[in-house]
Amino acid sequence: MSEPRLRSVRCVADADCHRMVYDDYGPLESPHAVVCVHGLTRNAGDFERLARALAADGWRVLAPDIAGRGRSERLADPQAYGVPQYVRDIVTMLAHARVETVDWIGTSMGGLIGMGLAVLPGHPVRRMLLNDVGPRVPKAALRRIADYVGVPWRFEDFEDALAHLRKAYEPFGLTEEADWRELARISLRREEDGTLTNNYDLRIAAPFEAIADEDLELWDLWDGLRLTEPPMVLRGARSDLLLAEDIEGMTRRGPGARPMEIEGCGHAPTLMVPDQIALVRGWLGEKPAPGAAA
């Protein structure tokens, strides 16, 4: 089993320097990596199973805790929580890891970060997999997110926390008890008084109030993506964040899209169950890492 190297790098924001933590799997010397970036309230732990499988296939994998999540430090200014800052932090991480090119896997917010990077001249993204996110986020989904993201969780007992997580993350579509328990381990932080709480800075909610009452339209960003092949786009069949009608638009505009619908879940597929891991492995296997043996 491939164990990650725990690494961190100091990043710069307008109001602070903050340390971002990331897991580094597979061959340390490889200048090409698969970069796996989580959703809004999630963290690098979401990719533990996938990253180990990919490392076993010979890939180098980087999985960061984006600022304010998991083990990474919080930002001094909560209004700085947003894609522009995250893109800057990712570029700093890639330089720290001595990575020149990447295959990008982004769930929800992680996909938006990848898009924000891939419009820049000279960006390092070779190809991209977007997990249940696209260039339009309906206002209903934004309002749903805004209503829960800043709400504190605090539980005395793990089983109570687990029951809450089953309801909160029901759209993930997990069916196995072991998977739910693994998700709870990733999602919760134990405080000094022994209680279990959110594993992210609640202040990440601050920027949402300004954008949650109308659709988020990013079609200009989509049209500006500088990619040599259409991104793979996964959609949970019951997703309220990536609608089927927008998938159709994505295939016709910008870089195009290779859509695939994942049954049994909404927003978003976890990429931690065997069939979804196999799907990602298959996509990556279409094009070996630069410099890898044939």
PDB file of C-alpha atoms in Angstrom:
ATOM      1  CA  MET A   1       0.000   0.000   0.000  1.00  0.00           C
ATOM      2  CA  SER A   2       1.380   3.398  -1.007  1.00  0.00           C
ATOM      3  CA  GLU A   3       1.594   5.780   1.935  1.00  0.00           C
ATOM      4  CA  PRO A   4       1.718   9.514   1.294  1.00  0.00           C
ATOM      5  CA  ARG A   5       4.550  11.833   2.166  1.00  0.00           C
ATOM      6  CA  LEU A   6       3.128  14.661   4.273  1.00  0.00           C
ATOM      7  CA  ARG A   7       4.415  17.963   2.914  1.00  0.00           C
ATOM      8  CA  SER A   8       3.635  21.640   3.360  1.00  0.00           C
ATOM      9  CA  VAL A   9       4.474  24.925   1.690  1.00  0.00           C
ATOM     10  CA  ARG A  10       4.110  28.570   2.701  1.00  0.00           C
ATOM     11  CA  CYS A  11       1.749  30.488   0.428  1.00  0.00           C
ATOM     12  CA  VAL A  12       1.055  34.221   0.153  1.00  0.00           C
ATOM     13  CA  ALA A  13      -2.281  36.061   0.337  1.00  0.00           C
ATOM     14  CA  ASP A  14      -2.902  39.795   0.507  1.00  0.00           C
ATOM     15  CA  ALA A  15      -3.364  39.684   4.303  1.00  0.00           C
ATOM     16  CA  ASP A  16      -1.116  36.813   5.374  1.00  0.00           C
ATOM     17  CA  CYS A  17       1.321  34.040   4.711  1.00  0.00           C
ATOM     18  CA  HIS A  18      -0.322  30.687   5.347  1.00  0.00           C
ATOM     19  CA  ARG A  19       0.870  27.118   5.229  1.00  0.00           C
ATOM     20  CA  MET A  20      -0.852  24.669   2.879  1.00  0.00           C
ATOM     21  CA  VAL A  21      -0.484  20.960   3.585  1.00  0.00           C
ATOM     22  CA  TYR A  22      -0.534  18.349   0.851  1.00  0.00           C
ATOM     23  CA  ASP A  23      -0.083  14.607   0.489  1.00  0.00           C
ATOM     24  CA  ASP A  24       2.469  13.417  -2.054  1.00  0.00           C
ATOM     25  CA  TYR A  25       2.093   9.823  -3.263  1.00  0.00           C
ATOM     26  CA  GLY A  26       4.141   7.766  -5.688  1.00  0.00           C
ATOM     27  CA  PRO A  27       7.494   8.520  -7.350  1.00  0.00           C
ATOM     28  CA  LEU A  28       8.919  11.648  -5.737  1.00  0.00           C
ATOM     29  CA  GLU A  29      11.211  12.400  -8.651  1.00  0.00           C
ATOM     30  CA  SER A  30       8.466  12.552 -11.278  1.00  0.00           C
ATOM     31  CA  PRO A  31       7.966  16.046 -12.781  1.00  0.00           C
ATOM     32  CA  HIS A  32       4.440  15.022 -13.825  1.00  0.00           C
ATOM     33  CA  ALA A  33       1.691  14.468 -11.258  1.00  0.00           C
ATOM     34  CA  VAL A  34      -1.996  13.799 -10.949  1.00  0.00           C
ATOM     35  CA  VAL A  35      -3.386  16.645  -8.830  1.00  0.00           C
ATOM     36  CA  CYS A  36      -6.581  15.806  -6.909  1.00  0.00           C
ATOM     37  CA  VAL A  37      -8.472  18.761  -5.455  1.00  0.00           C
ATOM     38  CA  HIS A  38     -11.500  18.441  -3.177  1.00  0.00           C
ATOM     39  CA  GLY A  39     -14.819  20.249  -2.878  1.00  0.00           C
ATOM     40  CA  LEU A  40     -15.796  23.269  -0.803  1.00  0.00           C
ATOM     41  CA  THR A  41     -16.029  21.729   2.684  1.00  0.00           C
ATOM     42  CA  ARG A  42     -13.918  18.662   2.014  1.00  0.00           C
ATOM     43  CA  ASN A  43     -10.186  17.894   2.246  1.00  0.00           C
ATOM     44  CA  ALA A  44      -7.404  15.736   0.823  1.00  0.00           C
ATOM     45  CA  GLY A  45      -8.614  12.689   2.740  1.00  0.00           C
ATOM     46  CA  ASP A  46     -11.347  12.253   0.140  1.00  0.00           C
ATOM     47  CA  PHE A  47      -8.688  11.018  -2.279  1.00  0.00           C
ATOM     48  CA  GLU A  48      -6.805   8.576  -0.033  1.00  0.00           C
ATOM     49  CA  ARG A  49      -8.193   5.460  -1.715  1.00  0.00           C
ATOM     50  CA  LEU A  50      -7.933   6.838  -5.230  1.00  0.00           C
ATOM     51  CA  ALA A  51      -4.414   8.178  -4.699  1.00  0.00           C
ATOM     52  CA  ARG A  52      -3.155   4.866  -3.349  1.00  0.00           C
ATOM     53  CA  ALA A  53      -4.607   3.050  -6.353  1.00  0.00           C
ATOM     54  CA  LEU A  54      -3.035   5.521  -8.770  1.00  0.00           C
ATOM     55  CA  ALA A  55       0.323   5.384  -6.994  1.00  0.00           C
ATOM     56  CA  ALA A  56       0.207   1.595  -7.327  1.00  0.00           C
ATOM     57  CA  ASP A  57      -0.170   2.166 -11.078  1.00  0.00           C
ATOM     58  CA  GLY A  58       3.011   4.263 -11.045  1.00  0.00           C
ATOM     59  CA  TRP A  59       1.536   7.760 -10.943  1.00  0.00           C
ATOM     60  CA  ARG A  60       2.716  10.549  -8.695  1.00  0.00           C
ATOM     61  CA  VAL A  61      -0.317  12.073  -6.950  1.00  0.00           C
ATOM     62  CA  LEU A  62      -0.600  15.377  -5.078  1.00  0.00           C
ATOM     63  CA  ALA A  63      -3.676  15.961  -2.904  1.00  0.00           C
ATOM     64  CA  PRO A  64      -3.776  19.315  -1.068  1.00  0.00           C
ATOM     65  CA  ASP A  65      -5.897  20.531   1.796  1.00  0.00           C
ATOM     66  CA  ILE A  66      -6.988  23.859   0.310  1.00  0.00           C
ATOM     67  CA  ALA A  67      -6.537  26.813   2.701  1.00  0.00           C
ATOM     68  CA  GLY A  68      -8.914  26.662   5.661  1.00  0.00           C
ATOM     69  CA  ARG A  69      -9.582  22.947   5.293  1.00  0.00           C
ATOM     70  CA  GLY A  70      -8.165  19.905   7.026  1.00  0.00           C
ATOM     71  CA  ARG A  71      -4.563  20.415   8.113  1.00  0.00           C
ATOM     72  CA  SER A  72      -3.933  23.644   6.194  1.00  0.00           C
ATOM     73  CA  GLU A  73      -3.918  27.011   7.946  1.00  0.00           C
ATOM     74  CA  ARG A  74      -6.788  29.452   7.804  1.00  0.00           C
ATOM     75  CA  LEU A  75      -6.701  32.707   5.864  1.00  0.00           C
ATOM     76  CA  ALA A  76      -6.595  35.929   7.874  1.00  0.00           C
ATOM     77  CA  ASP A  77      -9.212  37.543   5.630  1.00  0.00           C
ATOM     78  CA  PRO A  78     -12.287  35.325   5.075  1.00  0.00           C
ATOM     79  CA  GLN A  79     -13.151  37.247   1.899  1.00  0.00           C
ATOM     80  CA  ALA A  80      -9.958  35.831   0.372  1.00  0.00           C
ATOM     81  CA  TYR A  81     -11.478  32.339   0.338  1.00  0.00           C
ATOM     82  CA  GLY A  82     -12.012  31.978  -3.388  1.00  0.00           C
ATOM     83  CA  VAL A  83     -10.679  30.528  -6.627  1.00  0.00           C
ATOM     84  CA  PRO A  84      -8.071  33.259  -7.375  1.00  0.00           C
ATOM     85  CA  GLN A  85      -6.300  32.637  -4.044  1.00  0.00           C
ATOM     86  CA  TYR A  86      -6.563  28.877  -4.430  1.00  0.00           C
ATOM     87  CA  VAL A  87      -5.011  29.011  -7.907  1.00  0.00           C
ATOM     88  CA  ARG A  88      -2.061  30.994  -6.524  1.00  0.00           C
ATOM     89  CA  ASP A  89      -1.617  28.443  -3.746  1.00  0.00           C
ATOM     90  CA  ILE A  90      -1.685  25.538  -6.202  1.00  0.00           C
ATOM     91  CA  VAL A  91       0.999  27.152  -8.360  1.00  0.00           C
ATOM     92  CA  THR A  92       3.133  27.561  -5.220  1.00  0.00           C
ATOM     93  CA  MET A  93       2.567  23.903  -4.319  1.00  0.00           C
ATOM     94  CA  LEU A  94       3.591  22.709  -7.795  1.00  0.00           C
ATOM     95  CA  ALA A  95       6.796  24.719  -7.604  1.00  0.00           C
ATOM     96  CA  HIS A  96       7.520  23.297  -4.146  1.00  0.00           C
ATOM     97  CA  ALA A  97       6.931  19.753  -5.421  1.00  0.00           C
ATOM     98  CA  ARG A  98       9.032  20.418  -8.563  1.00  0.00           C
ATOM     99  CA  VAL A  99       6.147  19.410 -10.805  1.00  0.00           C
ATOM    100  CA  GLU A 100       6.083  20.707 -14.380  1.00  0.00           C
ATOM    101  CA  THR A 101       2.904  19.161 -15.839  1.00  0.00           C
ATOM    102  CA  VAL A 102      -0.278  17.779 -14.299  1.00  0.00           C
ATOM    103  CA  ASP A 103      -3.389  15.769 -14.994  1.00  0.00           C
ATOM    104  CA  TRP A 104      -6.104  17.515 -12.989  1.00  0.00           C
ATOM    105  CA  ILE A 105      -8.920  15.821 -11.058  1.00  0.00           C
ATOM    106  CA  GLY A 106     -11.241  18.327  -9.388  1.00  0.00           C
ATOM    107  CA  THR A 107     -14.428  17.706  -7.440  1.00  0.00           C
ATOM    108  CA  SER A 108     -16.847  20.655  -7.409  1.00  0.00           C
ATOM    109  CA  MET A 109     -14.737  23.576  -6.113  1.00  0.00           C
ATOM    110  CA  GLY A 110     -11.649  21.611  -7.115  1.00  0.00           C
ATOM    111  CA  GLY A 111     -12.894  21.622 -10.689  1.00  0.00           C
ATOM    112  CA  LEU A 112     -13.406  25.388 -10.616  1.00  0.00           C
ATOM    113  CA  ILE A 113      -9.840  25.813  -9.338  1.00  0.00           C
ATOM    114  CA  GLY A 114      -8.608  23.683 -12.223  1.00  0.00           C
ATOM    115  CA  MET A 115     -10.554  25.805 -14.701  1.00  0.00           C
ATOM    116  CA  GLY A 116      -9.129  28.963 -13.133  1.00  0.00           C
ATOM    117  CA  LEU A 117      -5.631  27.565 -13.656  1.00  0.00           C
ATOM    118  CA  ALA A 118      -6.189  26.239 -17.158  1.00  0.00           C
ATOM    119  CA  VAL A 119      -7.161  29.609 -18.655  1.00  0.00           C
ATOM    120  CA  LEU A 120      -3.746  31.068 -17.833  1.00  0.00           C
ATOM    121  CA  PRO A 121      -1.071  31.233 -20.532  1.00  0.00           C
ATOM    122  CA  GLY A 122       1.662  28.710 -19.839  1.00  0.00           C
ATOM    123  CA  HIS A 123      -0.414  26.690 -17.383  1.00  0.00           C
ATOM    124  CA  PRO A 124       0.755  23.143 -16.504  1.00  0.00           C
ATOM    125  CA  VAL A 125      -2.527  21.235 -17.064  1.00  0.00           C
ATOM    126  CA  ARG A 126      -2.216  18.479 -19.662  1.00  0.00           C
ATOM    127  CA  ARG A 127      -5.772  17.169 -19.298  1.00  0.00           C
ATOM    128  CA  MET A 128      -8.633  17.486 -16.859  1.00  0.00           C
ATOM    129  CA  LEU A 129     -11.376  15.497 -15.142  1.00  0.00           C
ATOM    130  CA  LEU A 130     -14.179  17.603 -13.669  1.00  0.00           C
ATOM    131  CA  ASN A 131     -16.266  15.859 -11.031  1.00  0.00           C
ATOM    132  CA  ASP A 132     -19.818  17.238 -10.957  1.00  0.00           C
ATOM    133  CA  VAL A 133     -19.053  20.842 -11.799  1.00  0.00           C
ATOM    134  CA  GLY A 134     -19.186  23.025 -14.871  1.00  0.00           C
ATOM    135  CA  PRO A 135     -19.415  26.620 -16.064  1.00  0.00           C
ATOM    136  CA  ARG A 136     -22.849  27.259 -14.542  1.00  0.00           C
ATOM    137  CA  VAL A 137     -23.951  26.739 -10.945  1.00  0.00           C
ATOM    138  CA  PRO A 138     -27.726  27.220 -10.488  1.00  0.00           C
ATOM    139  CA  LYS A 139     -28.800  29.642  -7.780  1.00  0.00           C
ATOM    140  CA  ALA A 140     -30.808  26.910  -6.050  1.00  0.00           C
ATOM    141  CA  ALA A 141     -27.605  24.907  -5.536  1.00  0.00           C
ATOM    142  CA  LEU A 142     -25.703  28.010  -4.418  1.00  0.00           C
ATOM    143  CA  ARG A 143     -28.414  28.833  -1.872  1.00  0.00           C
ATOM    144  CA  ARG A 144     -28.393  25.249  -0.577  1.00  0.00           C
ATOM    145  CA  ILE A 145     -24.644  25.473  -0.088  1.00  0.00           C
ATOM    146  CA  ALA A 146     -24.816  28.927   1.527  1.00  0.00           C
ATOM    147  CA  ASP A 147     -27.415  27.684   4.006  1.00  0.00           C
ATOM    148  CA  TYR A 148     -25.230  24.865   5.370  1.00  0.00           C
ATOM    149  CA  VAL A 149     -21.581  25.742   4.825  1.00  0.00           C
ATOM    150  CA  GLY A 150     -21.194  28.074   7.821  1.00  0.00           C
ATOM    151  CA  VAL A 151     -23.285  26.016  10.248  1.00  0.00           C
ATOM    152  CA  PRO A 152     -21.186  24.510  13.065  1.00  0.00           C
ATOM    153  CA  TRP A 153     -21.324  20.825  13.907  1.00  0.00           C
ATOM    154  CA  ARG A 154     -20.455  19.677  17.407  1.00  0.00           C
ATOM    155  CA  PHE A 155     -20.987  16.156  18.699  1.00  0.00           C
ATOM    156  CA  GLU A 156     -20.010  14.359  21.873  1.00  0.00           C
ATOM    157  CA  ASP A 157     -20.379  10.923  20.323  1.00  0.00           C
ATOM    158  CA  PHE A 158     -19.052   9.537  17.037  1.00  0.00           C
ATOM    159  CA  GLU A 159     -22.250   7.612  16.315  1.00  0.00           C
ATOM    160  CA  ASP A 160     -24.306  10.806  16.602  1.00  0.00           C
ATOM    161  CA  ALA A 161     -21.879  12.538  14.255  1.00  0.00           C
ATOM    162  CA  LEU A 162     -22.097   9.631  11.837  1.00  0.00           C
ATOM    163  CA  ALA A 163     -25.902   9.806  11.791  1.00  0.00           C
ATOM    164  CA  HIS A 164     -25.730  13.522  11.002  1.00  0.00           C
ATOM    165  CA  LEU A 165     -23.206  12.965   8.213  1.00  0.00           C
ATOM    166  CA  ARG A 166     -25.420  10.333   6.596  1.00  0.00           C
ATOM    167  CA  LYS A 167     -28.137  12.957   6.231  1.00  0.00           C
ATOM    168  CA  ALA A 168     -25.852  15.837   5.258  1.00  0.00           C
ATOM    169  CA  TYR A 169     -24.005  13.839   2.625  1.00  0.00           C
ATOM    170  CA  GLU A 170     -26.828  11.609   1.421  1.00  0.00           C
ATOM    171  CA  PRO A 171     -26.327  12.823  -2.190  1.00  0.00           C
ATOM    172  CA  PHE A 172     -22.864  11.224  -2.192  1.00  0.00           C
ATOM    173  CA  GLY A 173     -24.657   7.917  -2.730  1.00  0.00           C
ATOM    174  CA  LEU A 174     -22.553   5.734  -0.428  1.00  0.00           C
ATOM    175  CA  THR A 175     -24.155   2.394   0.446  1.00  0.00           C
ATOM    176  CA  GLU A 176     -21.573   0.576   2.591  1.00  0.00           C
ATOM    177  CA  GLU A 177     -21.218   1.119   6.328  1.00  0.00           C
ATOM    178  CA  ALA A 178     -17.416   1.071   6.078  1.00  0.00           C
ATOM    179  CA  ASP A 179     -17.527   3.856   3.500  1.00  0.00           C
ATOM    180  CA  TRP A 180     -19.705   6.053   5.709  1.00  0.00           C
ATOM    181  CA  ARG A 181     -17.360   5.538   8.640  1.00  0.00           C
ATOM    182  CA  GLU A 182     -14.371   6.401   6.478  1.00  0.00           C
ATOM    183  CA  LEU A 183     -16.130   9.550   5.282  1.00  0.00           C
ATOM    184  CA  ALA A 184     -16.890  10.539   8.874  1.00  0.00           C
ATOM    185  CA  ARG A 185     -13.251  10.096   9.854  1.00  0.00           C
ATOM    186  CA  ILE A 186     -12.225  12.453   7.048  1.00  0.00           C
ATOM    187  CA  SER A 187     -14.994  14.979   7.696  1.00  0.00           C
ATOM    188  CA  LEU A 188     -14.614  15.542  11.438  1.00  0.00           C
ATOM    189  CA  ARG A 189     -11.969  17.122  13.656  1.00  0.00           C
ATOM    190  CA  ARG A 190     -11.610  16.238  17.338  1.00  0.00           C
ATOM    191  CA  GLU A 191     -11.228  19.286  19.557  1.00  0.00           C
ATOM    192  CA  GLU A 192      -9.177  19.465  22.758  1.00  0.00           C
ATOM    193  CA  ASP A 193     -12.340  18.936  24.828  1.00  0.00           C
ATOM    194  CA  GLY A 194     -13.008  15.694  22.961  1.00  0.00           C
ATOM    195  CA  THR A 195     -15.960  16.916  20.899  1.00  0.00           C
ATOM    196  CA  LEU A 196     -16.168  16.340  17.142  1.00  0.00           C
ATOM    197  CA  THR A 197     -16.681  19.295  14.827  1.00  0.00           C
ATOM    198  CA  ASN A 198     -16.301  20.533  11.243  1.00  0.00           C
ATOM    199  CA  ASN A 199     -12.934  19.898   9.637  1.00  0.00           C
ATOM    200  CA  TYR A 200     -12.854  23.319   7.982  1.00  0.00           C
ATOM    201  CA  ASP A 201     -12.923  27.016   8.809  1.00  0.00           C
ATOM    202  CA  LEU A 202     -16.583  28.053   9.019  1.00  0.00           C
ATOM    203  CA  ARG A 203     -15.601  31.443   7.612  1.00  0.00           C
ATOM    204  CA  ILE A 204     -15.315  29.934   4.124  1.00  0.00           C
ATOM    205  CA  ALA A 205     -19.039  30.740   4.025  1.00  0.00           C
ATOM    206  CA  ALA A 206     -18.395  34.499   3.981  1.00  0.00           C
ATOM    207  CA  PRO A 207     -18.034  34.975   0.202  1.00  0.00           C
ATOM    208  CA  PHE A 208     -21.203  33.004  -0.564  1.00  0.00           C
ATOM    209  CA  GLU A 209     -23.726  35.525   0.649  1.00  0.00           C
ATOM    210  CA  ALA A 210     -22.759  37.887  -2.156  1.00  0.00           C
ATOM    211  CA  ILE A 211     -23.328  35.326  -4.941  1.00  0.00           C
ATOM    212  CA  ALA A 212     -26.007  32.933  -3.691  1.00  0.00           C
ATOM    213  CA  ASP A 213     -29.089  34.665  -5.108  1.00  0.00           C
ATOM    214  CA  GLU A 214     -28.433  34.290  -8.817  1.00  0.00           C
ATOM    215  CA  ASP A 215     -26.930  31.684 -11.124  1.00  0.00           C
ATOM    216  CA  LEU A 216     -23.140  31.656 -11.240  1.00  0.00           C
ATOM    217  CA  GLU A 217     -22.317  31.949 -14.950  1.00  0.00           C
ATOM    218  CA  LEU A 218     -18.755  31.055 -15.946  1.00  0.00           C
ATOM    219  CA  TRP A 219     -19.186  30.324 -19.643  1.00  0.00           C
ATOM    220  CA  ASP A 220     -16.524  32.866 -20.590  1.00  0.00           C
ATOM    221  CA  LEU A 221     -14.113  30.939 -18.374  1.00  0.00           C
ATOM    222  CA  TRP A 222     -15.125  27.677 -20.063  1.00  0.00           C
ATOM    223  CA  ASP A 223     -14.683  29.166 -23.527  1.00  0.00           C
ATOM    224  CA  GLY A 224     -11.222  30.391 -22.536  1.00  0.00           C
ATOM    225  CA  LEU A 225      -9.833  27.049 -21.331  1.00  0.00           C
ATOM    226  CA  ARG A 226      -6.505  26.297 -22.992  1.00  0.00           C
ATOM    227  CA  LEU A 227      -6.686  22.502 -23.247  1.00  0.00           C
ATOM    228  CA  THR A 228      -5.644  20.177 -26.052  1.00  0.00           C
ATOM    229  CA  GLU A 229      -8.420  17.657 -25.431  1.00  0.00           C
ATOM    230  CA  PRO A 230     -11.971  17.794 -24.040  1.00  0.00           C
ATOM    231  CA  PRO A 231     -12.176  17.323 -20.259  1.00  0.00           C
ATOM    232  CA  MET A 232     -13.809  14.222 -18.859  1.00  0.00           C
ATOM    233  CA  VAL A 233     -16.914  15.479 -17.026  1.00  0.00           C
ATOM    234  CA  LEU A 234     -18.593  13.269 -14.428  1.00  0.00           C
ATOM    235  CA  ARG A 235     -22.123  14.070 -13.325  1.00  0.00           C
ATOM    236  CA  GLY A 236     -24.055  12.527 -10.459  1.00  0.00           C
ATOM    237  CA  ALA A 237     -27.365  11.464 -11.987  1.00  0.00           C
ATOM    238  CA  ARG A 238     -29.303  13.381  -9.294  1.00  0.00           C
ATOM    239  CA  SER A 239     -26.983  16.408  -9.158  1.00  0.00           C
ATOM    240  CA  ASP A 240     -28.523  19.830  -8.560  1.00  0.00           C
ATOM    241  CA  LEU A 241     -25.202  21.584  -9.159  1.00  0.00           C
ATOM    242  CA  LEU A 242     -24.349  20.289 -12.642  1.00  0.00           C
ATOM    243  CA  LEU A 243     -27.499  20.024 -14.738  1.00  0.00           C
ATOM    244  CA  ALA A 244     -27.908  17.811 -17.789  1.00  0.00           C
ATOM    245  CA  GLU A 245     -28.725  20.837 -19.947  1.00  0.00           C
ATOM    246  CA  ASP A 246     -25.398  22.412 -19.041  1.00  0.00           C
ATOM    247  CA  ILE A 247     -23.512  19.235 -19.928  1.00  0.00           C
ATOM    248  CA  GLU A 248     -24.980  19.592 -23.412  1.00  0.00           C
ATOM    249  CA  GLY A 249     -23.684  23.168 -23.629  1.00  0.00           C
ATOM    250  CA  MET A 250     -20.245  22.092 -22.440  1.00  0.00           C
ATOM    251  CA  THR A 251     -19.933  19.573 -25.281  1.00  0.00           C
ATOM    252  CA  ARG A 252     -20.641  22.298 -27.868  1.00  0.00           C
ATOM    253  CA  ARG A 253     -18.535  25.165 -26.465  1.00  0.00           C
ATOM    254  CA  GLY A 254     -15.001  25.864 -25.355  1.00  0.00           C
ATOM    255  CA  PRO A 255     -12.804  22.764 -25.205  1.00  0.00           C
ATOM    256  CA  GLY A 256     -15.816  20.423 -25.465  1.00  0.00           C
ATOM    257  CA  ALA A 257     -16.512  17.686 -22.925  1.00  0.00           C
ATOM    258  CA  ARG A 258     -16.568  13.913 -22.548  1.00  0.00           C
ATOM    259  CA  PRO A 259     -19.587  13.463 -20.278  1.00  0.00           C
ATOM    260  CA  MET A 260     -20.294  10.427 -18.131  1.00  0.00           C
ATOM    261  CA  GLU A 261     -23.220  10.104 -15.743  1.00  0.00           C
ATOM    262  CA  ILE A 262     -22.765   8.289 -12.428  1.00  0.00           C
ATOM    263  CA  GLU A 263     -25.911   6.521 -11.268  1.00  0.00           C
ATOM    264  CA  GLY A 264     -27.000   6.343  -7.639  1.00  0.00           C
ATOM    265  CA  CYS A 265     -25.715   9.703  -6.476  1.00  0.00           C
ATOM    266  CA  GLY A 266     -26.212  13.445  -6.712  1.00  0.00           C
ATOM    267  CA  HIS A 267     -23.618  16.080  -5.907  1.00  0.00           C
ATOM    268  CA  ALA A 268     -21.035  14.693  -5.948  1.00  0.00           C
ATOM    269  CA  PRO A 269     -19.583  11.258  -6.737  1.00  0.00           C
ATOM    270  CA  THR A 270     -17.041  10.501  -4.010  1.00  0.00           C
ATOM    271  CA  LEU A 271     -14.378   8.838  -6.206  1.00  0.00           C
ATOM    272  CA  MET A 272     -13.747   6.540  -3.244  1.00  0.00           C
ATOM    273  CA  VAL A 273     -15.753   3.477  -4.308  1.00  0.00           C
ATOM    274  CA  PRO A 274     -14.313   0.754  -6.577  1.00  0.00           C
ATOM    275  CA  ASP A 275     -16.271   1.447  -9.775  1.00  0.00           C
ATOM    276  CA  GLN A 276     -15.491   5.167  -9.669  1.00  0.00           C
ATOM    277  CA  ILE A 277     -11.824   4.519  -8.903  1.00  0.00           C
ATOM    278  CA  ALA A 278     -11.721   2.138 -11.880  1.00  0.00           C
ATOM    279  CA  LEU A 279     -13.228   4.820 -14.096  1.00  0.00           C
ATOM    280  CA  VAL A 280     -10.517   7.323 -13.134  1.00  0.00           C
ATOM    281  CA  ARG A 281      -7.771   4.743 -13.590  1.00  0.00           C
ATOM    282  CA  GLY A 282      -9.091   3.981 -17.041  1.00  0.00           C
ATOM    283  CA  TRP A 283      -9.139   7.654 -18.008  1.00  0.00           C
ATOM    284  CA  LEU A 284      -5.581   8.196 -16.819  1.00  0.00           C
ATOM    285  CA  GLY A 285      -4.430   5.001 -18.515  1.00  0.00           C
ATOM    286  CA  GLU A 286      -5.366   6.426 -21.906  1.00  0.00           C
ATOM    287  CA  LYS A 287      -2.254   8.622 -21.803  1.00  0.00           C
ATOM    288  CA  PRO A 288       0.791   7.581 -19.742  1.00  0.00           C
ATOM    289  CA  ALA A 289       2.724  10.167 -17.780  1.00  0.00           C
ATOM    290  CA  PRO A 290       5.382  12.025 -19.787  1.00  0.00           C
ATOM    291  CA  GLY A 291       8.629  10.083 -19.645  1.00  0.00           C
ATOM    292  CA  ALA A 292       6.985   6.889 -18.346  1.00  0.00           C
ATOM    293  CA  ALA A 293       7.974   3.576 -19.877  1.00  0.00           C
ATOM    294  CA  ALA A 294       5.531   2.314 -22.492  1.00  0.00           C
TER     295      ALA A 294
END
